[in-house]
């Protein structure tokens, strides 16, 4: 089974090298319109894309996080969880109650999920227009730069970076786990998953080898998951500084 939408989804590639060709404002508008047309938590629409147009600031972010495809992309956006917009027009008592709820873990999680949905849709929209894109959780490492330059109010927290532009190369489609690594029936099946990972490791050994790297997917995970992450305490505090105190409150 195939159709143009499935083709775009299944041919996704993260692009980290861009040409100098511009991306038009109309293309950006179409991408954001498609991104924000999707589902989100309670229709709070708690997502805002902020484009950084200053090459100097983009260069500073690149230096901070080591991602050249921020500075070289035609357009770079910081994706934020944004509950500030939901407080507009509330009276004092409504705002007090709303802010107490916004501080909970549940709403931060819902905002991040909403941002992830919007970002995925933005990538598909960009690729449908013949553009390349890459999403970056690591771009959050520059949160201090965002706070300095982007005028982010309370309850607006950066969560991802998003670069788009015209691809300068074709990196190829990275293989993913087979369906059995994602889909289970009636219960979680550890044996099924271990078999899926074992099969996938063989695929990824070949994939990495073609790129001059000697490792499997499991070995790559071990390398990534066990490295020291010096920013983790800072990022935890960052969420709290933005008003998300991670209270355990159920709705």
Coordinates of C-alpha atoms in Angstrom, one line a residue:
X1 CA 0.0 0.0 0.0
X2 CA 1.3 3.4 -0.9
X3 CA 0.2 7.0 -1.4
X4 CA 2.0 10.4 -1.5
X5 CA 1.6 11.0 2.3
X6 CA 2.9 7.6 3.2
X7 CA 5.8 8.0 0.8
X8 CA 6.9 11.3 2.5
X9 CA 6.6 9.7 5.9
X10 CA 8.5 6.6 5.0
X11 CA 11.3 8.4 3.2
X12 CA 12.3 10.7 6.0
X13 CA 15.9 11.7 6.4
X14 CA 17.4 14.0 8.9
X15 CA 19.3 16.7 6.9
X16 CA 22.4 18.2 8.5
X17 CA 23.9 19.9 5.5
X18 CA 22.2 22.7 3.6
X19 CA 22.7 24.8 0.5
X20 CA 22.6 28.5 0.5
X21 CA 19.2 28.6 -1.2
X22 CA 16.6 30.5 0.8
X23 CA 13.4 29.1 2.2
X24 CA 10.5 31.6 1.6
X25 CA 8.2 33.1 4.1
X26 CA 5.3 31.4 2.3
X27 CA 6.9 28.0 2.8
X28 CA 7.5 28.7 6.5
X29 CA 3.8 29.7 6.8
X30 CA 2.6 26.5 5.2
X31 CA 4.9 24.4 7.4
X32 CA 3.7 26.1 10.6
X33 CA 0.1 25.9 9.5
X34 CA 0.4 22.2 9.0
X35 CA 2.3 21.7 12.2
X36 CA -0.3 23.5 14.4
X37 CA -3.3 21.9 12.7
X38 CA -2.7 18.6 14.6
X39 CA -3.9 17.4 18.0
X40 CA -2.7 18.9 21.2
X41 CA -3.5 18.8 24.9
X42 CA -7.1 20.0 25.6
X43 CA -6.8 22.5 22.7
X44 CA -4.5 24.6 24.9
X45 CA -2.4 24.8 21.8
X46 CA 0.7 25.1 24.1
X47 CA 3.3 25.3 21.4
X48 CA 5.1 28.3 19.9
X49 CA 7.8 28.3 17.2
X50 CA 10.3 31.2 17.6
X51 CA 12.5 31.8 14.6
X52 CA 16.0 33.1 15.3
X53 CA 17.1 35.3 12.3
X54 CA 20.3 36.7 13.8
X55 CA 23.3 34.8 12.3
X56 CA 25.4 36.0 15.3
X57 CA 23.0 34.3 17.8
X58 CA 22.8 31.2 15.6
X59 CA 26.6 31.1 15.6
X60 CA 26.6 31.4 19.4
X61 CA 24.1 28.5 19.7
X62 CA 26.2 26.4 17.3
X63 CA 29.3 27.0 19.4
X64 CA 27.5 26.1 22.6
X65 CA 25.9 22.8 21.4
X66 CA 28.3 21.9 18.6
X67 CA 25.6 21.6 15.9
X68 CA 26.7 23.3 12.7
X69 CA 23.4 22.8 11.0
X70 CA 21.9 25.4 13.3
X71 CA 24.1 28.2 11.9
X72 CA 24.1 27.0 8.3
X73 CA 20.3 26.3 8.0
X74 CA 18.2 28.7 6.0
X75 CA 15.7 28.9 8.9
X76 CA 16.2 27.9 12.5
X77 CA 13.4 27.7 15.1
X78 CA 13.3 27.2 18.8
X79 CA 10.2 25.1 19.7
X80 CA 8.7 26.0 23.0
X81 CA 6.0 24.7 25.4
X82 CA 3.9 27.8 25.8
X83 CA 1.1 28.1 28.5
X84 CA 1.5 31.9 28.7
X85 CA -1.0 32.2 25.8
X86 CA -3.6 30.3 27.8
X87 CA -3.5 32.9 30.6
X88 CA -4.4 35.8 28.4
X89 CA -7.8 37.3 29.3
X90 CA -8.2 35.5 32.6
X91 CA -9.2 37.5 35.7
X92 CA -7.0 37.4 38.8
X93 CA -8.7 34.5 40.5
X94 CA -8.9 32.4 37.3
X95 CA -5.2 33.2 36.7
X96 CA -4.2 32.1 40.2
X97 CA -5.9 28.8 39.8
X98 CA -4.7 28.2 36.3
X99 CA -1.1 29.0 37.3
X100 CA -1.3 26.4 40.1
X101 CA -2.3 23.8 37.6
X102 CA 0.2 24.8 35.0
X103 CA 3.0 24.1 37.4
X104 CA 2.1 20.4 37.5
X105 CA 4.1 17.6 35.8
X106 CA 1.0 16.6 33.9
X107 CA 0.8 19.9 32.0
X108 CA 4.5 20.1 31.3
X109 CA 4.3 16.5 29.9
X110 CA 1.2 17.4 27.9
X111 CA 3.0 20.4 26.5
X112 CA 6.0 18.4 25.5
X113 CA 3.9 15.8 23.8
X114 CA 2.0 18.6 22.0
X115 CA 5.3 20.1 20.9
X116 CA 6.5 16.7 19.6
X117 CA 3.4 16.2 17.6
X118 CA 3.7 19.7 16.1
X119 CA 7.4 19.2 15.3
X120 CA 6.8 15.9 13.6
X121 CA 4.1 17.4 11.4
X122 CA 6.4 20.3 10.6
X123 CA 9.0 17.9 9.4
X124 CA 6.6 16.1 7.1
X125 CA 5.3 19.4 5.8
X126 CA 8.8 20.6 5.1
X127 CA 9.7 17.4 3.3
X128 CA 6.5 17.5 1.2
X129 CA 7.8 20.9 -0.1
X130 CA 11.1 19.4 -1.1
X131 CA 13.0 20.8 1.9
X132 CA 15.2 19.1 4.4
X133 CA 15.0 19.4 8.1
X134 CA 16.4 18.2 11.4
X135 CA 15.1 18.3 14.9
X136 CA 17.5 18.6 17.9
X137 CA 16.8 17.9 21.5
X138 CA 20.5 18.7 22.1
X139 CA 19.8 22.3 21.0
X140 CA 18.2 22.7 24.5
X141 CA 21.8 22.9 25.8
X142 CA 21.7 26.5 24.7
X143 CA 18.8 27.4 26.9
X144 CA 20.7 30.2 28.6
X145 CA 21.1 31.9 25.2
X146 CA 17.4 31.5 24.5
X147 CA 16.6 33.1 27.8
X148 CA 19.0 36.0 27.2
X149 CA 17.7 36.8 23.7
X150 CA 14.1 35.5 23.1
X151 CA 12.2 37.4 25.9
X152 CA 10.5 34.1 27.0
X153 CA 8.0 34.8 29.8
X154 CA 7.1 32.5 32.6
X155 CA 5.5 29.2 31.5
X156 CA 7.2 29.4 28.1
X157 CA 10.1 26.8 28.0
X158 CA 12.3 25.9 25.1
X159 CA 12.2 22.1 24.4
X160 CA 13.7 21.5 20.9
X161 CA 15.5 23.1 18.0
X162 CA 14.3 22.8 14.4
X163 CA 16.4 23.6 11.2
X164 CA 15.0 23.6 7.7
X165 CA 16.6 24.3 4.4
X166 CA 17.4 22.9 1.0
X167 CA 19.4 19.6 1.3
X168 CA 23.1 19.8 0.2
X169 CA 23.4 16.0 0.2
X170 CA 21.5 12.7 0.5
X171 CA 22.5 10.9 3.7
X172 CA 20.2 8.0 3.0
X173 CA 17.3 6.6 5.1
X174 CA 18.4 5.3 8.5
X175 CA 16.9 1.8 9.1
X176 CA 14.5 1.5 12.0
X177 CA 13.4 -1.4 14.1
X178 CA 10.9 -3.6 12.4
X179 CA 7.2 -3.5 13.3
X180 CA 7.6 -6.0 16.1
X181 CA 9.8 -3.5 17.8
X182 CA 7.0 -1.0 18.0
X183 CA 3.7 -2.9 18.0
X184 CA 2.5 -5.4 20.6
X185 CA -0.9 -7.0 21.3
X186 CA -2.7 -7.3 24.6
X187 CA 0.5 -7.1 26.7
X188 CA 4.1 -6.0 26.7
X189 CA 6.2 -8.8 25.2
X190 CA 9.8 -8.7 26.3
X191 CA 10.8 -11.8 24.2
X192 CA 9.3 -10.3 21.1
X193 CA 11.2 -7.0 21.7
X194 CA 14.5 -8.8 22.3
X195 CA 14.2 -10.7 19.1
X196 CA 13.4 -7.5 17.3
X197 CA 16.5 -5.8 18.7
X198 CA 18.7 -8.8 17.9
X199 CA 17.6 -8.6 14.2
X200 CA 17.9 -4.9 14.1
X201 CA 21.5 -5.0 15.5
X202 CA 22.5 -7.0 12.4
X203 CA 21.0 -4.4 10.1
X204 CA 22.7 -1.5 12.0
X205 CA 26.1 -3.2 12.1
X206 CA 26.0 -3.1 8.3
X207 CA 24.6 0.4 8.2
X208 CA 27.3 1.8 10.5
X209 CA 30.0 -0.2 8.7
X210 CA 29.1 1.6 5.4
X211 CA 29.9 4.8 7.3
X212 CA 33.2 3.6 8.7
X213 CA 31.8 2.9 12.2
X214 CA 32.1 -0.4 14.0
X215 CA 29.2 -0.9 16.4
X216 CA 25.7 -2.2 16.7
X217 CA 22.6 -0.3 17.7
X218 CA 22.9 -1.8 21.2
X219 CA 26.5 -0.8 21.5
X220 CA 25.6 2.7 20.3
X221 CA 22.9 3.0 22.9
X222 CA 25.3 1.9 25.6
X223 CA 27.8 4.6 24.5
X224 CA 25.2 7.3 24.5
X225 CA 23.2 6.4 27.6
X226 CA 26.2 5.9 29.9
X227 CA 28.1 9.1 29.0
X228 CA 28.2 11.9 31.6
X229 CA 25.6 14.5 31.0
X230 CA 26.7 17.6 32.8
X231 CA 23.7 19.7 31.8
X232 CA 21.0 17.4 33.3
X233 CA 20.8 19.2 36.7
X234 CA 20.7 22.6 34.9
X235 CA 17.9 21.5 32.6
X236 CA 15.9 20.2 35.6
X237 CA 16.3 23.5 37.3
X238 CA 15.5 25.3 34.1
X239 CA 12.0 23.8 34.0
X240 CA 11.4 24.9 37.6
X241 CA 12.7 28.4 36.8
X242 CA 10.1 28.7 34.0
X243 CA 7.3 27.9 36.5
X244 CA 7.0 24.2 36.0
X245 CA 7.5 22.9 39.5
X246 CA 6.6 19.4 38.5
X247 CA 3.9 19.0 41.1
X248 CA 2.1 15.6 41.0
X249 CA -1.4 16.7 40.4
X250 CA -4.0 14.7 38.5
X251 CA -6.7 16.1 36.3

